[in-house]
Amino acid sequence: MNIIRPLLILFLPLATISPAEAHAFLDHASPRVGSTVHPAPTQVELWMTEDLEPSFTKIKVLDATGAEIDKKDAAISGSTMVVSLPNLPPGVYKVVWKAVAVDTHVTTGDFTFTVN
Ligand SMILES: [Cu+2]
């Protein structure tokens, strides 16, 4: 038991991130997470770590009041999702995403970017 316990602690984290359990997480985004950009972007694009199930994957861009300001034309292809933006005045915007990987696992996340 004295030997087995440390071994379990060592190998458990490796088991939970095996490829079969891979979920779609955000790899990188344009505009970049937390960035300040000028001029205002015309779209937000997310590159995920896994291929996405288009019918259930969602991306929204919200203004500081929480109102959705994207053009609701989200397009999902492979592991990327993109949505168009109107002319954005300076301010802080929040990107909210829900990704359903082709293995049906759901992940969600959000980040902000600033237009100045
Ligand atoms: Cu998964």
CSV table of C-alpha atoms and ligand atoms in Angstrom, one decimal:
chain,number,residue,atom,x,y,z
A,1,MET,CA,0.0,0.0,0.0
A,2,ASN,CA,2.8,2.4,0.8
A,3,ILE,CA,4.2,1.8,-2.7
A,4,ILE,CA,0.8,1.7,-4.6
A,5,ARG,CA,-0.6,5.0,-3.3
A,6,PRO,CA,2.2,7.3,-4.7
A,7,LEU,CA,1.9,5.4,-8.0
A,8,LEU,CA,-1.8,6.0,-8.2
A,9,ILE,CA,-1.3,9.7,-7.6
A,10,LEU,CA,1.3,9.8,-10.3
A,11,PHE,CA,-0.7,8.1,-13.0
A,12,LEU,CA,-4.2,9.3,-12.4
A,13,PRO,CA,-3.6,12.8,-14.1
A,14,LEU,CA,-2.2,11.0,-17.1
A,15,ALA,CA,-5.2,8.8,-17.4
A,16,THR,CA,-7.7,11.7,-17.3
A,17,ILE,CA,-6.1,13.4,-20.3
A,18,SER,CA,-5.8,10.4,-22.6
A,19,PRO,CA,-6.6,11.1,-26.3
A,20,ALA,CA,-9.9,9.2,-26.1
A,21,GLU,CA,-11.1,11.8,-23.6
A,22,ALA,CA,-10.0,14.8,-25.6
A,23,HIS,CA,-12.4,17.7,-25.5
A,24,ALA,CA,-12.6,20.8,-27.7
A,25,PHE,CA,-10.8,23.6,-25.8
A,26,LEU,CA,-9.9,27.0,-27.2
A,27,ASP,CA,-6.5,26.9,-28.8
A,28,HIS,CA,-6.3,30.5,-29.9
A,29,ALA,CA,-8.6,33.3,-31.1
A,30,SER,CA,-8.7,36.4,-33.3
A,31,PRO,CA,-8.9,38.9,-31.7
A,32,ARG,CA,-6.6,37.3,-29.2
A,33,VAL,CA,-7.9,36.6,-25.8
A,34,GLY,CA,-7.6,39.7,-23.6
A,35,SER,CA,-6.2,41.8,-26.4
A,36,THR,CA,-6.8,45.4,-27.2
A,37,VAL,CA,-7.3,46.0,-30.9
A,38,HIS,CA,-7.6,48.9,-33.3
A,39,PRO,CA,-9.3,49.1,-35.8
A,40,ALA,CA,-12.3,47.1,-34.7
A,41,PRO,CA,-12.3,43.5,-36.0
A,42,THR,CA,-14.9,42.5,-38.6
A,43,GLN,CA,-15.2,39.0,-37.2
A,44,VAL,CA,-14.3,36.8,-34.3
A,45,GLU,CA,-12.6,33.5,-35.1
A,46,LEU,CA,-11.9,30.7,-32.7
A,47,TRP,CA,-9.5,27.8,-33.3
A,48,MET,CA,-10.4,24.8,-31.1
A,49,THR,CA,-8.3,21.8,-30.2
A,50,GLU,CA,-10.8,19.3,-31.6
A,51,ASP,CA,-13.1,19.0,-34.6
A,52,LEU,CA,-16.6,20.4,-33.8
A,53,GLU,CA,-20.1,19.1,-34.2
A,54,PRO,CA,-21.6,22.1,-36.1
A,55,SER,CA,-25.2,21.8,-35.1
A,56,PHE,CA,-24.6,22.2,-31.4
A,57,THR,CA,-21.6,24.5,-31.3
A,58,LYS,CA,-22.3,28.2,-30.6
A,59,ILE,CA,-20.4,31.5,-30.5
A,60,LYS,CA,-21.8,34.8,-29.4
A,61,VAL,CA,-20.2,38.3,-29.0
A,62,LEU,CA,-21.7,40.5,-26.3
A,63,ASP,CA,-21.2,44.2,-25.5
A,64,ALA,CA,-20.7,45.6,-22.1
A,65,THR,CA,-24.4,45.5,-21.3
A,66,GLY,CA,-24.6,41.8,-22.2
A,67,ALA,CA,-26.5,42.4,-25.4
A,68,GLU,CA,-25.6,40.1,-28.4
A,69,ILE,CA,-24.0,42.3,-31.1
A,70,ASP,CA,-22.6,39.7,-33.5
A,71,LYS,CA,-24.4,39.2,-36.9
A,72,LYS,CA,-25.7,35.7,-35.8
A,73,ASP,CA,-24.1,34.2,-38.9
A,74,ALA,CA,-21.8,31.8,-37.0
A,75,ALA,CA,-20.1,29.3,-39.3
A,76,ILE,CA,-18.4,26.1,-37.9
A,77,SER,CA,-15.9,24.2,-40.1
A,78,GLY,CA,-13.6,21.5,-38.8
A,79,SER,CA,-12.1,22.8,-35.6
A,80,THR,CA,-12.9,26.5,-36.2
A,81,MET,CA,-15.9,28.8,-35.6
A,82,VAL,CA,-16.3,32.3,-36.9
A,83,VAL,CA,-19.0,35.0,-36.5
A,84,SER,CA,-19.2,38.4,-38.2
A,85,LEU,CA,-19.4,41.7,-36.4
A,86,PRO,CA,-21.0,45.1,-37.2
A,87,ASN,CA,-19.0,48.3,-36.9
A,88,LEU,CA,-18.0,48.2,-33.2
A,89,PRO,CA,-17.5,51.4,-31.3
A,90,PRO,CA,-14.7,51.4,-28.7
A,91,GLY,CA,-15.5,49.3,-25.7
A,92,VAL,CA,-15.0,45.9,-24.1
A,93,TYR,CA,-16.6,42.9,-25.8
A,94,LYS,CA,-17.1,39.4,-24.5
A,95,VAL,CA,-16.9,36.3,-26.6
A,96,VAL,CA,-18.9,33.3,-25.2
A,97,TRP,CA,-18.5,29.9,-26.8
A,98,LYS,CA,-20.0,26.5,-26.4
A,99,ALA,CA,-18.2,23.7,-28.3
A,100,VAL,CA,-19.5,20.2,-28.9
A,101,ALA,CA,-16.7,18.0,-30.0
A,102,VAL,CA,-17.3,15.2,-32.5
A,103,ASP,CA,-17.1,12.8,-29.5
A,104,THR,CA,-20.2,14.7,-28.2
A,105,HIS,CA,-18.4,16.2,-25.1
A,106,VAL,CA,-19.4,19.7,-24.4
A,107,THR,CA,-17.0,22.5,-23.3
A,108,THR,CA,-17.8,26.2,-22.7
A,109,GLY,CA,-15.7,29.3,-22.2
A,110,ASP,CA,-15.6,33.0,-22.6
A,111,PHE,CA,-13.0,35.8,-22.9
A,112,THR,CA,-13.0,39.5,-23.5
A,113,PHE,CA,-11.2,41.8,-26.0
A,114,THR,CA,-11.2,45.6,-26.1
A,115,VAL,CA,-11.7,47.9,-29.1
A,116,ASN,CA,-10.0,51.3,-28.7
B,1,CU,CU,-14.4,14.8,-25.3
